[in-house]
mmCIF file with all atom_site columns, C-alpha atoms in Angstrom:
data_model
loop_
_atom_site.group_PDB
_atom_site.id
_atom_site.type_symbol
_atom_site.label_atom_id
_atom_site.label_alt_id
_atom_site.label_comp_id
_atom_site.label_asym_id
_atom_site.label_entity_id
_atom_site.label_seq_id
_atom_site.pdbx_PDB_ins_code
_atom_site.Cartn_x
_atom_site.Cartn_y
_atom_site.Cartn_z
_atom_site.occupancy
_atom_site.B_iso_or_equiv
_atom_site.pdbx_formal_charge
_atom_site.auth_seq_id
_atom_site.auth_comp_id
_atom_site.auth_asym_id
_atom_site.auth_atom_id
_atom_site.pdbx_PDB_model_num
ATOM 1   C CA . UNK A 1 1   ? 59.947 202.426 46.856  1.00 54.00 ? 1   UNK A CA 1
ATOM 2   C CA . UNK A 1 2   ? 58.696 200.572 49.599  1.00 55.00 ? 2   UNK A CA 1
ATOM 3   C CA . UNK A 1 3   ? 55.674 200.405 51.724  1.00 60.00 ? 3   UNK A CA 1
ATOM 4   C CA . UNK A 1 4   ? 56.796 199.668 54.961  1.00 54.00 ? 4   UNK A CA 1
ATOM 5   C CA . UNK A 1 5   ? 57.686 201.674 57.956  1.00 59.00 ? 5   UNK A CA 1
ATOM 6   C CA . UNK A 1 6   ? 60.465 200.640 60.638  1.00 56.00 ? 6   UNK A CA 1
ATOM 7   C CA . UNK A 1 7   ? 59.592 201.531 64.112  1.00 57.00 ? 7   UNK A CA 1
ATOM 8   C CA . UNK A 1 8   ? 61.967 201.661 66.810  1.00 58.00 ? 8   UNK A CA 1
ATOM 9   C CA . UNK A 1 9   ? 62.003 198.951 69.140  1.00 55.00 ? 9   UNK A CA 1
ATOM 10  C CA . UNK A 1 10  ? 61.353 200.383 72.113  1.00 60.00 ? 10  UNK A CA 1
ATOM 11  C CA . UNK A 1 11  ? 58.488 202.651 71.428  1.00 60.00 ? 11  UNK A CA 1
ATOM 12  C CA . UNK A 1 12  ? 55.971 202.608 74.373  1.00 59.00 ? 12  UNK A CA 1
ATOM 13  C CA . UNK A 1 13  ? 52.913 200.198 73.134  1.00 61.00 ? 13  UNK A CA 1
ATOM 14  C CA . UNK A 1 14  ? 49.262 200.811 74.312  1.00 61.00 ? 14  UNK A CA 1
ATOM 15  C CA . UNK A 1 15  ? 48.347 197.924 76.883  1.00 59.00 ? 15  UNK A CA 1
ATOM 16  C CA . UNK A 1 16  ? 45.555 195.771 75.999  1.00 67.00 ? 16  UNK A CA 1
ATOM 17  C CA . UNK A 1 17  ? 42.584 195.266 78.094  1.00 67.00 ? 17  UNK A CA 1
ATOM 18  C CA . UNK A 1 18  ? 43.707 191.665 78.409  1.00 67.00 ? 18  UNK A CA 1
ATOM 19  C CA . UNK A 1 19  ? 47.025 192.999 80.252  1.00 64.00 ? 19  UNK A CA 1
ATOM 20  C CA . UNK A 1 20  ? 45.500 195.486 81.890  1.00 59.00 ? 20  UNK A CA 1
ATOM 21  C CA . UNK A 1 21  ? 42.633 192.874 83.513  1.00 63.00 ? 21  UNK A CA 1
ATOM 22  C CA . UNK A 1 22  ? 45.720 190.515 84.408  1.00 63.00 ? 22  UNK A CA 1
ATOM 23  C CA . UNK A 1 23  ? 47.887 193.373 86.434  1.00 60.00 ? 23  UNK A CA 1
ATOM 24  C CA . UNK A 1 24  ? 44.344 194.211 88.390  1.00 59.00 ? 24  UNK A CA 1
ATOM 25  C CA . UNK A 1 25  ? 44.464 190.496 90.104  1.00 57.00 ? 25  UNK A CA 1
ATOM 26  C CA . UNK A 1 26  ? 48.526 190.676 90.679  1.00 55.00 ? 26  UNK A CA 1
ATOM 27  C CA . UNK A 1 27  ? 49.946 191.945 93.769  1.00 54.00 ? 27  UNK A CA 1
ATOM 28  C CA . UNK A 1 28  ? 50.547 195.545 94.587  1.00 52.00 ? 28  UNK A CA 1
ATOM 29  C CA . UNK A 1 29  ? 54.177 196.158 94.780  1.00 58.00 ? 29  UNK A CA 1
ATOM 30  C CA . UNK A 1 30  ? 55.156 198.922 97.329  1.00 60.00 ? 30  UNK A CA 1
ATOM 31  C CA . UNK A 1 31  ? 52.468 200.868 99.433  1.00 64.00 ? 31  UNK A CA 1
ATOM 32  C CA . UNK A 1 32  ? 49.421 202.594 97.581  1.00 68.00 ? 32  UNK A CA 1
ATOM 33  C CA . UNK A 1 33  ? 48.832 206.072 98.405  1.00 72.00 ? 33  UNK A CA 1
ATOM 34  C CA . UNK A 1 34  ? 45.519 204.721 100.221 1.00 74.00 ? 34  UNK A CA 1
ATOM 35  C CA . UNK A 1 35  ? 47.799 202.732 102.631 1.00 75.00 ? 35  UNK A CA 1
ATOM 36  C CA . UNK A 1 36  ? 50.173 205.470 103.112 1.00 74.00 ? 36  UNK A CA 1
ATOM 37  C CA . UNK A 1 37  ? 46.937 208.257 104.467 1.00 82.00 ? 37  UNK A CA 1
ATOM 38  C CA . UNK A 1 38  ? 45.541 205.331 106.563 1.00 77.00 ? 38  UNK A CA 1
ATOM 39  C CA . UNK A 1 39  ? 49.395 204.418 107.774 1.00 76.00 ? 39  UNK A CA 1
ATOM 40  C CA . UNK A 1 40  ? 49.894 208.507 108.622 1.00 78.00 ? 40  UNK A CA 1
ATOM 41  C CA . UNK A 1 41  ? 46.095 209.176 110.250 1.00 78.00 ? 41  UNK A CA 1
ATOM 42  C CA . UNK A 1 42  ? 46.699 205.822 112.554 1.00 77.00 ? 42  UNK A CA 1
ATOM 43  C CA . UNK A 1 43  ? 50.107 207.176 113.334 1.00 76.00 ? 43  UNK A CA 1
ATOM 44  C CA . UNK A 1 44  ? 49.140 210.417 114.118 1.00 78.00 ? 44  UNK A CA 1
ATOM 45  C CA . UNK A 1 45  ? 46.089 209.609 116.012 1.00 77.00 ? 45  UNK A CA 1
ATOM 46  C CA . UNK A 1 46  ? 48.347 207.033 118.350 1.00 71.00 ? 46  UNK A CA 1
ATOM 47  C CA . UNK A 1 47  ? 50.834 210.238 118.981 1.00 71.00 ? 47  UNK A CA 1
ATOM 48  C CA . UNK A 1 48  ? 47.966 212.445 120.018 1.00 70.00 ? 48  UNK A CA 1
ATOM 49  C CA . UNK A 1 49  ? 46.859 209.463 122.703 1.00 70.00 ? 49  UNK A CA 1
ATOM 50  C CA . UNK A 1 50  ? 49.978 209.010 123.659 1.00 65.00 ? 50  UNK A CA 1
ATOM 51  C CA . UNK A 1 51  ? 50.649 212.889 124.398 1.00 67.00 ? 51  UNK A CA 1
ATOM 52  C CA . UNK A 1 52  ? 46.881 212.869 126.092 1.00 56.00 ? 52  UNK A CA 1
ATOM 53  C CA . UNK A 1 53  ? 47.907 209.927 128.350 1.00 57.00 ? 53  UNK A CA 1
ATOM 54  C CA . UNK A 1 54  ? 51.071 211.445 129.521 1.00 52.00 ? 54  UNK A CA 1
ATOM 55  C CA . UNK A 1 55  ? 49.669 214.549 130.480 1.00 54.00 ? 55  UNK A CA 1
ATOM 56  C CA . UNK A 1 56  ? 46.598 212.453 132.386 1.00 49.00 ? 56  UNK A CA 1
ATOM 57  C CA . UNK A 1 57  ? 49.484 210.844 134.239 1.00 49.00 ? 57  UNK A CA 1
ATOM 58  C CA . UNK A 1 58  ? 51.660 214.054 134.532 1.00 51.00 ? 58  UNK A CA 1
ATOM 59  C CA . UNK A 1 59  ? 48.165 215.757 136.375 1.00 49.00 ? 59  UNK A CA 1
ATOM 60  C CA . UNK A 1 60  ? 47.300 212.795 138.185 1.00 49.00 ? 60  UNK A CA 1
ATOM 61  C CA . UNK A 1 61  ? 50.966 211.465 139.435 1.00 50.00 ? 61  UNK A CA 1
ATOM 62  C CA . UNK A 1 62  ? 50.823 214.613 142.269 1.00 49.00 ? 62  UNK A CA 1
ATOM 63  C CA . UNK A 1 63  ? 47.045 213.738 143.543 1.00 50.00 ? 63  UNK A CA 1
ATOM 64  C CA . UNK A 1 64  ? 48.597 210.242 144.197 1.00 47.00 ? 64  UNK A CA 1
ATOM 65  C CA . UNK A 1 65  ? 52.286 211.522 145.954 1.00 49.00 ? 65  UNK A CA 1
ATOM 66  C CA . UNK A 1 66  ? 50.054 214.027 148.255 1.00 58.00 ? 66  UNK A CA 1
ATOM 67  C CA . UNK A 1 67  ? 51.118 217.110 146.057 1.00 72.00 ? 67  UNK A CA 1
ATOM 68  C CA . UNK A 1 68  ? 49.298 219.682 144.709 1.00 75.00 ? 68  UNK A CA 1
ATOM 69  C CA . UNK A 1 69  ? 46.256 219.267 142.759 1.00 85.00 ? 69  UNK A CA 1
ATOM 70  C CA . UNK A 1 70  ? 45.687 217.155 145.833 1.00 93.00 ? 70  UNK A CA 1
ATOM 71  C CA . UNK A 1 71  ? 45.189 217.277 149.698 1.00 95.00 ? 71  UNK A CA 1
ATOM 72  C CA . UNK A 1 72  ? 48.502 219.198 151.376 1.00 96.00 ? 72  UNK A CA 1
ATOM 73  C CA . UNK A 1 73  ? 49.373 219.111 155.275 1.00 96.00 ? 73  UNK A CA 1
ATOM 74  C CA . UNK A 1 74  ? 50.631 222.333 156.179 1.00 96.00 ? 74  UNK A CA 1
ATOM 75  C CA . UNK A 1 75  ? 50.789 222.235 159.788 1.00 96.00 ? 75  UNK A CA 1
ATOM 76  C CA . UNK A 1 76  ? 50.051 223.670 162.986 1.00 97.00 ? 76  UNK A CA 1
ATOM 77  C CA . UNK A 1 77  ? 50.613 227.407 163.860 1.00 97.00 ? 77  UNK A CA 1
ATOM 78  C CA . UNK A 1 78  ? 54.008 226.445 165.906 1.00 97.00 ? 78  UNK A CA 1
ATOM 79  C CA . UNK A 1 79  ? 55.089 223.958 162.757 1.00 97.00 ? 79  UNK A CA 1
ATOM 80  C CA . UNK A 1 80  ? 54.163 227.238 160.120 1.00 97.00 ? 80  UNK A CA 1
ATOM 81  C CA . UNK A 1 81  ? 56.093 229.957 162.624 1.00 96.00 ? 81  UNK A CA 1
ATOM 82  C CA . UNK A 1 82  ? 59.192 227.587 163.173 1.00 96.00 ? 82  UNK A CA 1
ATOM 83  C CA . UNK A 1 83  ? 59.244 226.360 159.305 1.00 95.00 ? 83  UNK A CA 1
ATOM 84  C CA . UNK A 1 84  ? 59.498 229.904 158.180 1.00 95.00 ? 84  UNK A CA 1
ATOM 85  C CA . UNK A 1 85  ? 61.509 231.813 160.965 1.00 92.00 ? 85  UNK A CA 1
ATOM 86  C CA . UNK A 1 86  ? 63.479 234.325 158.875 1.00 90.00 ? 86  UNK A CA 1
ATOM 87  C CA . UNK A 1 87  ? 59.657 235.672 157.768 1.00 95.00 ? 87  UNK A CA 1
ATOM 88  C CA . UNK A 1 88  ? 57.487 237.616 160.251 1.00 97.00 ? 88  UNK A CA 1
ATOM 89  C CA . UNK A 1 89  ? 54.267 234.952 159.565 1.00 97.00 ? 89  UNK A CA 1
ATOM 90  C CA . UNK A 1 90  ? 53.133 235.576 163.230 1.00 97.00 ? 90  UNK A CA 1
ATOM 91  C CA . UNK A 1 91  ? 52.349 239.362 162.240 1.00 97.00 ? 91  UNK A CA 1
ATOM 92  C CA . UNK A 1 92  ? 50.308 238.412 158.809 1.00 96.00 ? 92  UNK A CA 1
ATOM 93  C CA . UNK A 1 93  ? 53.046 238.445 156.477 1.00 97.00 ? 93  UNK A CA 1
ATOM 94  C CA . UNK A 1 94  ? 52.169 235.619 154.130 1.00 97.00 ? 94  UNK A CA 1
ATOM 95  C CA . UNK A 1 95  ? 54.118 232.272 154.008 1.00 97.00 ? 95  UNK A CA 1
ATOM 96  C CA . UNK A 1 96  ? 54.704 230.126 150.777 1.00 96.00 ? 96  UNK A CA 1
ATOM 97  C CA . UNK A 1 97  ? 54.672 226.398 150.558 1.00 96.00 ? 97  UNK A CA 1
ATOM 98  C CA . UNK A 1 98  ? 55.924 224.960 147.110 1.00 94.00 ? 98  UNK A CA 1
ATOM 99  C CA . UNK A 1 99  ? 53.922 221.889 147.769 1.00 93.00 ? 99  UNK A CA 1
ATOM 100 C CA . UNK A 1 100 ? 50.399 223.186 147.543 1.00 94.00 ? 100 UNK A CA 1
ATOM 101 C CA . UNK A 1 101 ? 51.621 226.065 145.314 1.00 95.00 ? 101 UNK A CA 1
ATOM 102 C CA . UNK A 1 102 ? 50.040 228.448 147.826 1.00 97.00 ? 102 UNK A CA 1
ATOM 103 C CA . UNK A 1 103 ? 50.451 231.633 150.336 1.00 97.00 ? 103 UNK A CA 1
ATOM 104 C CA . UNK A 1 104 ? 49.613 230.982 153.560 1.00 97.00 ? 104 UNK A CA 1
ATOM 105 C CA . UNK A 1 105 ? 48.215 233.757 156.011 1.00 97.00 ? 105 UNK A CA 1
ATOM 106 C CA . UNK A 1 106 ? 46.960 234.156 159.662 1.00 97.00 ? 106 UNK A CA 1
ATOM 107 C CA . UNK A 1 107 ? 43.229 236.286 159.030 1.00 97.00 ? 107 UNK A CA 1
ATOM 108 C CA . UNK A 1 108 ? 44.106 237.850 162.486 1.00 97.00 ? 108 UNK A CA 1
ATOM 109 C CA . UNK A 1 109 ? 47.251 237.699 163.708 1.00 97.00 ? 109 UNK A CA 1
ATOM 110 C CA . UNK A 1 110 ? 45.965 239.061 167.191 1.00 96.00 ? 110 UNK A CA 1
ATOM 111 C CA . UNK A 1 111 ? 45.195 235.233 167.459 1.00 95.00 ? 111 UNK A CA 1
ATOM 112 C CA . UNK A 1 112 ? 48.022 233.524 167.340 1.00 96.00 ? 112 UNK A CA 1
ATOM 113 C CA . UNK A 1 113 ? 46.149 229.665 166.645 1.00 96.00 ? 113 UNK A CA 1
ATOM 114 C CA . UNK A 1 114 ? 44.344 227.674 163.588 1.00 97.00 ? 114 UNK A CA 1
ATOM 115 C CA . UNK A 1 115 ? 40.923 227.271 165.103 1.00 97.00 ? 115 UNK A CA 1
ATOM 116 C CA . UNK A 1 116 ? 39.649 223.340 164.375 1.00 98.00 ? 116 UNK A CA 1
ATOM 117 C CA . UNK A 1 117 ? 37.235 223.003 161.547 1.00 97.00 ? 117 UNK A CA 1
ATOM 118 C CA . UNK A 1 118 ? 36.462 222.994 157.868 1.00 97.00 ? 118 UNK A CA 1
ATOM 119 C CA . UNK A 1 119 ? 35.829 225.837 154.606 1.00 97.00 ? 119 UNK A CA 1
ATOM 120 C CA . UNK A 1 120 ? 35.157 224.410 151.790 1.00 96.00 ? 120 UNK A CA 1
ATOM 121 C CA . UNK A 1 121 ? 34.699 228.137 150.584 1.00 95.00 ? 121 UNK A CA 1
ATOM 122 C CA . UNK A 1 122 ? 38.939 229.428 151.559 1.00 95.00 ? 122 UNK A CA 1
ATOM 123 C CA . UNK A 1 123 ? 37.426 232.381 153.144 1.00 96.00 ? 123 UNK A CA 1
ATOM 124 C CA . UNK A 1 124 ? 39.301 230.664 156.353 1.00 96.00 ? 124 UNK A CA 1
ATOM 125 C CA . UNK A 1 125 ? 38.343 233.817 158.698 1.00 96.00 ? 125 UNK A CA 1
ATOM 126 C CA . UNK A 1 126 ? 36.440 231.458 160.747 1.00 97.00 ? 126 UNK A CA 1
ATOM 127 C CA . UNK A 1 127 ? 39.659 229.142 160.991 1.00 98.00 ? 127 UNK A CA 1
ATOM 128 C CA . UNK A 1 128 ? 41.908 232.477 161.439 1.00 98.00 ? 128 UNK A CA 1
ATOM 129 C CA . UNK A 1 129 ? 43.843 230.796 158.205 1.00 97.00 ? 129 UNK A CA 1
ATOM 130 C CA . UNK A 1 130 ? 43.536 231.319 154.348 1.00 98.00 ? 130 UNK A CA 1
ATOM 131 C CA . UNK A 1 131 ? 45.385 229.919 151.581 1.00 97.00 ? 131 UNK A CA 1
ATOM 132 C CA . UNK A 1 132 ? 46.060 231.727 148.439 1.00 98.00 ? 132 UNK A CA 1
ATOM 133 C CA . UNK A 1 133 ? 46.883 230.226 145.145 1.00 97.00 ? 133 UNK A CA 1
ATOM 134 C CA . UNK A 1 134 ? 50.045 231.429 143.843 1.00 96.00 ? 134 UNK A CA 1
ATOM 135 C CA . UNK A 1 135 ? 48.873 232.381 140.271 1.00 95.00 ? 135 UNK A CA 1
ATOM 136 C CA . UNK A 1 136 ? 47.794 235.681 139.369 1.00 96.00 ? 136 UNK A CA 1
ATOM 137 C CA . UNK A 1 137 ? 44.464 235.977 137.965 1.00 96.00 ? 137 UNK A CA 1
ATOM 138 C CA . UNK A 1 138 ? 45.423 238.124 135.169 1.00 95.00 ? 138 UNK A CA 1
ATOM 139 C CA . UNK A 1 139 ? 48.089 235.923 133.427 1.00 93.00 ? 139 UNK A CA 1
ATOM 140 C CA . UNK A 1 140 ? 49.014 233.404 135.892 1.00 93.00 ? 140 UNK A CA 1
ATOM 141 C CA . UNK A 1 141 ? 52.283 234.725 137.003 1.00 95.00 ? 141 UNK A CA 1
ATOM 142 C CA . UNK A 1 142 ? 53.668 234.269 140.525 1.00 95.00 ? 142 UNK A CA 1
ATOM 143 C CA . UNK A 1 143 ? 52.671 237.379 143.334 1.00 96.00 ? 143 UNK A CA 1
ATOM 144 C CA . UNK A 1 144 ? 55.255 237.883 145.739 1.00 95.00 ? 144 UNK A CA 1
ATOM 145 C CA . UNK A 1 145 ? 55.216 239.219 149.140 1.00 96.00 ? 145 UNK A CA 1
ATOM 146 C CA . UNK A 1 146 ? 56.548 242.607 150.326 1.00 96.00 ? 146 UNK A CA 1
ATOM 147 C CA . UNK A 1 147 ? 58.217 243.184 153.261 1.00 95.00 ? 147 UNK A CA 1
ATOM 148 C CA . UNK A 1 148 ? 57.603 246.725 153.397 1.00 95.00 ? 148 UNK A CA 1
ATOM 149 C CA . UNK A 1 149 ? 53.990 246.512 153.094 1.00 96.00 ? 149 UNK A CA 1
ATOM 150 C CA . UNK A 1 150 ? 52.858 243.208 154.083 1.00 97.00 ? 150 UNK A CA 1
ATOM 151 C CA . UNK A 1 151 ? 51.223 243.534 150.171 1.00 97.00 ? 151 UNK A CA 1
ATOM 152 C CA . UNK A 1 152 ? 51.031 240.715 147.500 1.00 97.00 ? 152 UNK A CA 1
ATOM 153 C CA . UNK A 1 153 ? 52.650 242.449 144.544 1.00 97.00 ? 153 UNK A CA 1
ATOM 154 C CA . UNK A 1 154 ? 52.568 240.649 140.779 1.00 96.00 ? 154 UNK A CA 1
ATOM 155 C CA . UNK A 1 155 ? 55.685 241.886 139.442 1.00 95.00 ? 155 UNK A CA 1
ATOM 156 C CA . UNK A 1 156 ? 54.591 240.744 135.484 1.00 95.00 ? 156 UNK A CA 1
ATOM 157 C CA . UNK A 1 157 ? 51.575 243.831 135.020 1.00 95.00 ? 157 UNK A CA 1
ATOM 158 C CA . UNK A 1 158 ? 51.668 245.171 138.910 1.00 94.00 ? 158 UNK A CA 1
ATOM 159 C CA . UNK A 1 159 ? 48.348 243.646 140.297 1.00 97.00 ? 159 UNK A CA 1
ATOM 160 C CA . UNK A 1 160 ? 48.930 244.238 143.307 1.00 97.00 ? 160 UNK A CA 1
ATOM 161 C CA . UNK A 1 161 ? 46.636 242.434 146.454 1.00 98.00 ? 161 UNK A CA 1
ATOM 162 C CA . UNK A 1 162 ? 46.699 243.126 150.731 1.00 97.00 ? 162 UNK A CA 1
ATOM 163 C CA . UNK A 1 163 ? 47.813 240.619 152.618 1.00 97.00 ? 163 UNK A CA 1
ATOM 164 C CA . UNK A 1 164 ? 45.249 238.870 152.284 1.00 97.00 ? 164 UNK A CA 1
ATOM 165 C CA . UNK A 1 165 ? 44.633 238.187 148.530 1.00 97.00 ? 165 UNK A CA 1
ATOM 166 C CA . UNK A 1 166 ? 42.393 240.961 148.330 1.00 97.00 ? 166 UNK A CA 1
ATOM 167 C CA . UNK A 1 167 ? 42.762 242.725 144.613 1.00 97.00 ? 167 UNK A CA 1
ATOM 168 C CA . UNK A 1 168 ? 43.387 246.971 144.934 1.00 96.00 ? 168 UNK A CA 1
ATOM 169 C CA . UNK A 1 169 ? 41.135 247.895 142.251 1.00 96.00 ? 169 UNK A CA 1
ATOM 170 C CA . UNK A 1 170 ? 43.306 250.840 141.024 1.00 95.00 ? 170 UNK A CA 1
ATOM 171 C CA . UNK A 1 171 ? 46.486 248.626 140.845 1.00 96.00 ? 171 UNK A CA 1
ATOM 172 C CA . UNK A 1 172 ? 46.998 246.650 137.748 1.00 96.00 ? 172 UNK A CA 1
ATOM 173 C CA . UNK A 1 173 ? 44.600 244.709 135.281 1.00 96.00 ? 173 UNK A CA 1
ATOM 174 C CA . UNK A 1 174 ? 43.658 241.326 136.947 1.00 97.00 ? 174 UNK A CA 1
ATOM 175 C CA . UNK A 1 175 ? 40.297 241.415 137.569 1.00 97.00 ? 175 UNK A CA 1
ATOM 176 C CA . UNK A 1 176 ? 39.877 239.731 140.921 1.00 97.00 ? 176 UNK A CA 1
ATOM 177 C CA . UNK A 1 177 ? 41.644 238.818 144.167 1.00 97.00 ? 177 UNK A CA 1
ATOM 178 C CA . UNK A 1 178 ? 43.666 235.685 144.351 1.00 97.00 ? 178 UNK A CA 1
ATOM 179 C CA . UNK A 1 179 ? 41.962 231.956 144.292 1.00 98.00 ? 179 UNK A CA 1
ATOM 180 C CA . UNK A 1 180 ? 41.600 230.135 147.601 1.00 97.00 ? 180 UNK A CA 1
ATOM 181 C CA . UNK A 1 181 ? 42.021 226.646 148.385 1.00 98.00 ? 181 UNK A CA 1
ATOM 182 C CA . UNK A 1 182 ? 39.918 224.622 150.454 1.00 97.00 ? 182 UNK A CA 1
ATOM 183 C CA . UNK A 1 183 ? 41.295 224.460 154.408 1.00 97.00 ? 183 UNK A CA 1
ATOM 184 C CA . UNK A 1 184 ? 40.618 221.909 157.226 1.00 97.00 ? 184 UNK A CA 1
ATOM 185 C CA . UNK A 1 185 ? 41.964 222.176 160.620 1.00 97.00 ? 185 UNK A CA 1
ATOM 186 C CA . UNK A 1 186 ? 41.866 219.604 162.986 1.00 97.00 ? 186 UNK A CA 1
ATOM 187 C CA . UNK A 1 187 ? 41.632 219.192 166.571 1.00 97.00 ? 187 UNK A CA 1
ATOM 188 C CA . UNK A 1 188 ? 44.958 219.548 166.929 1.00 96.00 ? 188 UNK A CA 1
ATOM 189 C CA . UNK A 1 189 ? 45.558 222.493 165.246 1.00 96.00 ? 189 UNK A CA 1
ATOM 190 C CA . UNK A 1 190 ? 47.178 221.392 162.221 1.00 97.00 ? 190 UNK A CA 1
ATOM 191 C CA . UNK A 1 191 ? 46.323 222.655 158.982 1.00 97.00 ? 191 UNK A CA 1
ATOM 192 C CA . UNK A 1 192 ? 45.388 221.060 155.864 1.00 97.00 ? 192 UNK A CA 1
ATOM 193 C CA . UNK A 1 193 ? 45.233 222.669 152.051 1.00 97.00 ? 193 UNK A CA 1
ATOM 194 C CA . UNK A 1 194 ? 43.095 220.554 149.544 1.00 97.00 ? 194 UNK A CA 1
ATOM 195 C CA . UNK A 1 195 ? 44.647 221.883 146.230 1.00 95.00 ? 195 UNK A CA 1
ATOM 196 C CA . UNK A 1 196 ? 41.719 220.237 144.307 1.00 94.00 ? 196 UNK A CA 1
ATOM 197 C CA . UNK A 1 197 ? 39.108 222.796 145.442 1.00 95.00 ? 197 UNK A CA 1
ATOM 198 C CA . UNK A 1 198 ? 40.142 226.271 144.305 1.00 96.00 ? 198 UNK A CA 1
ATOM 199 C CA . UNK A 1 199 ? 37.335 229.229 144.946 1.00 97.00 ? 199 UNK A CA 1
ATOM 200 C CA . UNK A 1 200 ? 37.588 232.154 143.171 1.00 96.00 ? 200 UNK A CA 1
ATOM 201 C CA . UNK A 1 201 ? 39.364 235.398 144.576 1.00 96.00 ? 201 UNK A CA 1
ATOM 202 C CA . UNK A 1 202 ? 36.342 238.004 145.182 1.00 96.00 ? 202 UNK A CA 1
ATOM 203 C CA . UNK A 1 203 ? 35.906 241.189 143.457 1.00 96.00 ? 203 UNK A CA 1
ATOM 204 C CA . UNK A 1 204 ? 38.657 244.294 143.679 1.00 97.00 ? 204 UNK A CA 1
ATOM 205 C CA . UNK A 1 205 ? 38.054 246.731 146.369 1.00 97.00 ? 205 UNK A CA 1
ATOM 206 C CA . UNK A 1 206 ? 39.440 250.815 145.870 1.00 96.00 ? 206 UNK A CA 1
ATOM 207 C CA . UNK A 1 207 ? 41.503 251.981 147.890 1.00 93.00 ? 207 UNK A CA 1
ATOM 208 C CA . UNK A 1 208 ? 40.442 253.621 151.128 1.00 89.00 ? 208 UNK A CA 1
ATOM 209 C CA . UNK A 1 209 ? 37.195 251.288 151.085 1.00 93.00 ? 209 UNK A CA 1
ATOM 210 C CA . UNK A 1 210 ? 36.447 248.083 153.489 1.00 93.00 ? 210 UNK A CA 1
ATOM 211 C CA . UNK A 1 211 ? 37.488 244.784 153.003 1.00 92.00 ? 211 UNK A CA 1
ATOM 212 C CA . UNK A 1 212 ? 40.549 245.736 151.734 1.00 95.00 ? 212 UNK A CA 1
ATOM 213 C CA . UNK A 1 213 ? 43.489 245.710 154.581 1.00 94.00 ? 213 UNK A CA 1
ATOM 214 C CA . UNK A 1 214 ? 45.697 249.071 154.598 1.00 93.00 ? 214 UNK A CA 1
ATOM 215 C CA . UNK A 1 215 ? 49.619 248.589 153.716 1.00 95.00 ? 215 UNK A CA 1
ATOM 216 C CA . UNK A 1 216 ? 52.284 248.679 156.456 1.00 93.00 ? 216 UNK A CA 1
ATOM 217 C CA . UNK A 1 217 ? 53.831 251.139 154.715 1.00 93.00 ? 217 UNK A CA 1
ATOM 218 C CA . UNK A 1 218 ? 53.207 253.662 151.798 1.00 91.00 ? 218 UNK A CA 1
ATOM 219 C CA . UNK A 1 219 ? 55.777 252.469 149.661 1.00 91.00 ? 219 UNK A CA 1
ATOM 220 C CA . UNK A 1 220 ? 56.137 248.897 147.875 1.00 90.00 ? 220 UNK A CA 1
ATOM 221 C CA . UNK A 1 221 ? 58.810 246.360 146.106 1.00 92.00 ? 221 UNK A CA 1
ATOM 222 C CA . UNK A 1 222 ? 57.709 247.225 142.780 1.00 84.00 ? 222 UNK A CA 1
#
């Protein structure tokens, strides 16, 4: 009988350390796993600037055309009344311009004029003008007008606001009166909304209390 023992040749053999030191100084065939994560953070990182930039120039592109987020000529009283003819602005009703995103309302409409000069603040009573931003404090929706009451009515939760952005405590969830935008009036009357200055709406007022103007009628839209 014999000693020996056949082994197959293919059997997987144990590399030697001189092999294994040889491999070390070859080249790396493919990408290692460390390249890959460094590849994939790099690529992912240059997405999320990319994504930031946009949206810079998205923000910024409106500032530049004169839109909103920027400074917005309205007009003069005659321009608003004639622009929006089919509305009854001269009485207080509010008047929207896409533009500036905003509502725009005579404080008294016994006067029927923008009185020159500047509010940083949007109160606007001494310019007998306000502007209202569109959103709804609540959830940002968009308040509309009513005809029947001369109200601002948010028809997402039913904030609802007079005329004049003023927020009816009793009457939905948002917890103040619309935002105002920044007004100047010039000599010549004409109005101008600066979209980039936004003062927050005061607080709500109950019903029956002052500061907050009465409804033309006791029904609404909503």
């Amino acid at each position: 009988m014999s000693n020996y023992q056949v082994e197959p040749a293919d059997k997987p053999q144990a590399l030697t350390n001189e092999t294994l030191k040889a491999m070390r100084h070859e080249q790396v065939r493919g990408m290692s796993r460390r390249r890959l994560i460094r590849t994939s953070l790099a690529a992912g990182v240059g997405l999320w600037l990319l994504e930031v930039g946009a949206g810079t120039i998205g923000f910024l592109w409106p500032n530049l055309a004169g839109g909103f987020g920027g400074k917005v000529k309205i007009g003069t009283f005659t321009d608003v009344k004639n622009a929006n003819a089919g509305i009854p602005f001269p009485d207080g009703f509010p008047a929207y311009y896409q533009d500036a995103r905003a509502f725009v309302v005579l404080v008294d409409p016994a006067r029927q004029e923008f009185i020159p000069g500047t509010d940083v603040t949007g109160d606007g009573a001494a310019l007998n003008v306000r502007g209202l931003y569109q959103r709804c404090p609540h959830l940002g929706c968009k308040p509309n007008p009513c005809l029947k009451n001369f109200w601002l009515e948010c028809p997402c939760h039913g904030s609802r606001y007079d005329r004049l952005g003023t927020k009816v405590k009793e009457l939905g969830p948002a917890p103040r009166g619309m935002d105002r935008f920044a007004i100047a009036v010039d000599d010549a009357g004409s109005m101008t909304l600066d979209t980039s200055r936004i003062t927050l709406g005061p607080l709500p007022v109950s019903l029956g209390q002052p500061g907050l103007e009465p409804p033309t009628s006791p029904t609404g839209c909503i």
